[in-house]
């Protein structure tokens, strides 16, 4: 589901609710002591900013992958065997703070082989066990040549995030950087790729990445 607007339509309900509640609080605060009204106004602007959906357009060379999310790289793990990949793999974990854009994008061009939703806990998205224990949605993509595949993207709910949205469907063709969903409030996105002799990871722990723009 592509969007060239500046606000994600998946957040319209939350923005509307925040407008009603915070607007009422601001009016009451203004009546009691007007400087207090600044607080709900700031919170309203934060809610609006959280659901921002800036357009992303970037060109990548064949064989390259882009970041599936905005945030900070908090993990780069070498896996001896990953079942979905069918062999050794590298997992890159991206932490999305409450101030990041929360749109998820396809890291490559290809076709969705499968999707798997798993109920789970809501540990903090920086917790080392969150990828294994938290509620998550996994998308397995058969990549277009010459990129080796498959590639896996996992949307992981965090302590505050309680709703994962994914618009991708099985057998759907995705292009690199294409918007496919989002996670509401702080969360984690994982990218898992085959580990081959010529696999090169272009990011390191602590790097800030941007979905659809940063080379991974």
Coordinates of C-alpha atoms in Angstrom, one line a residue:
X1 CA 0.0 0.0 0.0
X2 CA 1.8 3.1 -1.2
X3 CA 1.2 6.6 0.2
X4 CA 2.6 9.8 -1.0
X5 CA 0.9 11.8 1.7
X6 CA 2.7 13.2 4.7
X7 CA 0.4 11.4 7.2
X8 CA -0.2 7.6 7.3
X9 CA -3.9 6.9 7.0
X10 CA -3.5 4.0 9.5
X11 CA -3.1 6.7 12.2
X12 CA -6.2 8.7 11.4
X13 CA -8.2 7.1 14.2
X14 CA -5.4 7.9 16.8
X15 CA -5.0 11.4 15.5
X16 CA -8.7 12.1 15.7
X17 CA -8.9 10.7 19.2
X18 CA -5.9 12.7 20.3
X19 CA -7.5 15.8 18.8
X20 CA -10.7 15.4 20.8
X21 CA -9.0 14.5 24.1
X22 CA -6.1 16.8 24.0
X23 CA -8.1 19.6 22.5
X24 CA -10.5 19.4 25.5
X25 CA -7.6 19.2 28.0
X26 CA -6.0 22.3 26.3
X27 CA -9.3 24.3 26.6
X28 CA -9.6 23.4 30.2
X29 CA -6.0 24.2 30.9
X30 CA -6.3 27.5 29.1
X31 CA -9.3 28.4 31.3
X32 CA -7.5 27.5 34.5
X33 CA -3.9 28.8 33.7
X34 CA -3.1 29.3 30.0
X35 CA 0.6 28.1 30.1
X36 CA -0.6 24.6 31.1
X37 CA -2.3 24.4 27.6
X38 CA 1.1 24.2 26.0
X39 CA 1.6 20.6 27.2
X40 CA -1.4 19.0 25.5
X41 CA -0.6 21.0 22.3
X42 CA 2.9 19.6 22.3
X43 CA 1.6 16.1 22.8
X44 CA -0.8 16.5 19.9
X45 CA 2.0 17.6 17.6
X46 CA 4.0 14.5 18.7
X47 CA 1.0 12.2 17.8
X48 CA 0.8 13.9 14.4
X49 CA 4.6 13.6 13.9
X50 CA 4.5 9.9 14.9
X51 CA 2.3 9.0 12.0
X52 CA 4.2 11.0 9.5
X53 CA 4.7 9.2 6.2
X54 CA 7.3 11.1 4.1
X55 CA 7.7 10.0 0.5
X56 CA 10.8 7.9 -0.1
X57 CA 12.4 7.5 -3.5
X58 CA 15.9 5.9 -4.0
X59 CA 17.7 3.9 -6.6
X60 CA 19.7 0.8 -5.6
X61 CA 22.0 -1.3 -7.7
X62 CA 21.1 -5.0 -8.4
X63 CA 22.0 -7.1 -5.4
X64 CA 21.6 -4.3 -2.9
X65 CA 19.1 -4.2 0.0
X66 CA 17.7 -1.1 1.7
X67 CA 16.6 -0.6 5.3
X68 CA 13.1 -1.8 6.0
X69 CA 12.6 0.9 8.7
X70 CA 13.8 4.1 10.3
X71 CA 15.7 3.8 13.5
X72 CA 19.0 2.7 15.1
X73 CA 20.9 -0.6 14.4
X74 CA 21.0 -2.3 17.7
X75 CA 22.0 -5.9 16.6
X76 CA 24.0 -7.6 13.9
X77 CA 24.0 -11.3 14.7
X78 CA 25.5 -14.2 12.7
X79 CA 23.2 -17.2 12.8
X80 CA 24.6 -20.7 12.1
X81 CA 21.3 -21.8 10.6
X82 CA 18.0 -20.0 10.1
X83 CA 15.1 -22.2 9.2
X84 CA 13.4 -19.8 6.8
X85 CA 16.6 -18.9 5.0
X86 CA 17.7 -22.6 4.9
X87 CA 21.3 -22.0 6.0
X88 CA 23.6 -19.5 7.7
X89 CA 22.2 -16.0 7.9
X90 CA 22.8 -12.6 9.3
X91 CA 20.1 -10.8 11.4
X92 CA 20.1 -7.0 11.6
X93 CA 17.9 -5.6 14.4
X94 CA 16.6 -2.0 14.1
X95 CA 15.1 -0.2 17.1
X96 CA 12.4 2.3 16.3
X97 CA 12.0 5.0 19.0
X98 CA 8.8 6.9 19.7
X99 CA 10.3 9.7 17.5
X100 CA 11.1 7.7 14.4
X101 CA 9.0 7.3 11.3
X102 CA 7.3 3.9 11.8
X103 CA 6.5 2.9 8.2
X104 CA 8.0 -0.4 7.1
X105 CA 9.3 -0.9 3.6
X106 CA 10.4 -3.9 1.5
X107 CA 14.2 -4.3 1.7
X108 CA 14.3 -5.8 -1.8
X109 CA 12.3 -6.5 -4.9
X110 CA 10.7 -9.9 -5.0
X111 CA 7.5 -11.9 -4.3
X112 CA 6.1 -12.6 -0.9
X113 CA 6.3 -16.3 -0.3
X114 CA 4.6 -16.4 3.1
X115 CA 3.5 -14.4 6.1
X116 CA 3.4 -15.6 9.7
X117 CA 1.8 -13.8 12.6
X118 CA 2.8 -14.9 16.1
X119 CA 1.2 -13.7 19.4
X120 CA 3.6 -13.0 22.2
X121 CA 4.9 -10.8 24.9
X122 CA 5.5 -7.0 24.9
X123 CA 9.1 -6.7 26.2
X124 CA 10.9 -3.4 25.5
X125 CA 12.0 -3.4 21.9
X126 CA 15.7 -3.1 23.0
X127 CA 15.5 -6.2 25.1
X128 CA 17.8 -9.0 23.7
X129 CA 15.0 -11.5 23.8
X130 CA 12.2 -9.3 22.2
X131 CA 12.7 -10.7 18.7
X132 CA 12.1 -14.3 20.0
X133 CA 9.4 -13.6 22.6
X134 CA 7.4 -10.6 21.5
X135 CA 4.4 -10.4 19.3
X136 CA 5.6 -10.4 15.7
X137 CA 4.7 -10.6 12.0
X138 CA 7.2 -12.3 9.6
X139 CA 7.3 -11.7 5.9
X140 CA 9.4 -14.1 3.7
X141 CA 10.3 -12.7 0.3
X142 CA 11.7 -14.6 -2.7
X143 CA 14.1 -12.0 -4.1
X144 CA 14.5 -11.0 -7.7
X145 CA 17.8 -12.0 -9.4
X146 CA 20.6 -11.4 -8.9
X147 CA 20.0 -11.0 -5.2
X148 CA 20.3 -14.4 -3.3
X149 CA 17.3 -15.2 -1.2
X150 CA 15.0 -15.6 0.4
X151 CA 15.0 -12.5 2.7
X152 CA 13.0 -12.2 5.8
X153 CA 11.6 -9.1 7.4
X154 CA 10.1 -9.3 10.9
X155 CA 7.9 -6.6 12.5
X156 CA 8.2 -6.9 16.3
X157 CA 6.0 -5.2 18.8
X158 CA 7.6 -3.4 21.7
X159 CA 6.6 -2.4 25.2
X160 CA 4.4 0.4 24.0
X161 CA 3.6 -0.9 20.5
X162 CA 0.5 -3.0 20.6
X163 CA -0.6 -3.2 17.0
X164 CA 1.3 -4.4 14.0
X165 CA -0.1 -3.5 10.6
X166 CA 0.9 -5.4 7.4
X167 CA -0.7 -4.8 4.0
X168 CA 1.5 -7.3 2.1
X169 CA -0.2 -10.5 1.0
X170 CA 1.2 -13.9 -0.1
X171 CA 2.3 -14.1 -3.7
X172 CA 2.3 -10.3 -4.0
X173 CA 5.1 -8.7 -5.9
X174 CA 7.0 -6.0 -3.9
X175 CA 9.6 -3.5 -5.2
X176 CA 12.6 -2.4 -3.2
X177 CA 11.5 0.5 -0.8
X178 CA 7.8 -0.2 -1.2
X179 CA 5.7 0.6 1.8
X180 CA 4.0 -2.5 3.2
X181 CA 2.9 -1.6 6.8
X182 CA 3.8 0.0 10.1
X183 CA 4.0 -0.7 13.8
X184 CA 2.2 1.6 16.1
X185 CA 4.5 3.2 18.7
X186 CA 8.0 2.0 19.8
X187 CA 9.0 -1.2 18.2
X188 CA 11.7 -3.2 16.4
X189 CA 12.2 -4.4 12.8
X190 CA 14.5 -7.2 11.9
X191 CA 16.1 -8.0 8.5
X192 CA 17.5 -11.5 8.0
X193 CA 19.5 -12.3 4.9
X194 CA 21.5 -15.3 3.7
X195 CA 25.2 -15.3 4.8
X196 CA 27.3 -16.1 1.8
X197 CA 31.0 -15.6 1.0
X198 CA 30.3 -12.3 -0.7
X199 CA 27.7 -11.0 1.7
X200 CA 28.6 -7.5 2.8
X201 CA 26.8 -5.7 5.7
X202 CA 27.0 -1.9 5.0
X203 CA 25.9 -0.8 8.5
X204 CA 27.2 -1.3 12.0
X205 CA 25.7 -1.2 15.5
X206 CA 24.7 2.3 16.4
X207 CA 24.1 3.5 12.9
X208 CA 21.0 5.5 12.2
X209 CA 19.1 4.1 9.2
X210 CA 16.1 5.3 7.1
X211 CA 13.6 3.0 5.5
X212 CA 13.8 2.9 1.8
X213 CA 16.9 5.1 1.7
X214 CA 19.8 3.5 3.6
X215 CA 21.9 0.7 2.0
X216 CA 22.1 -2.3 4.3

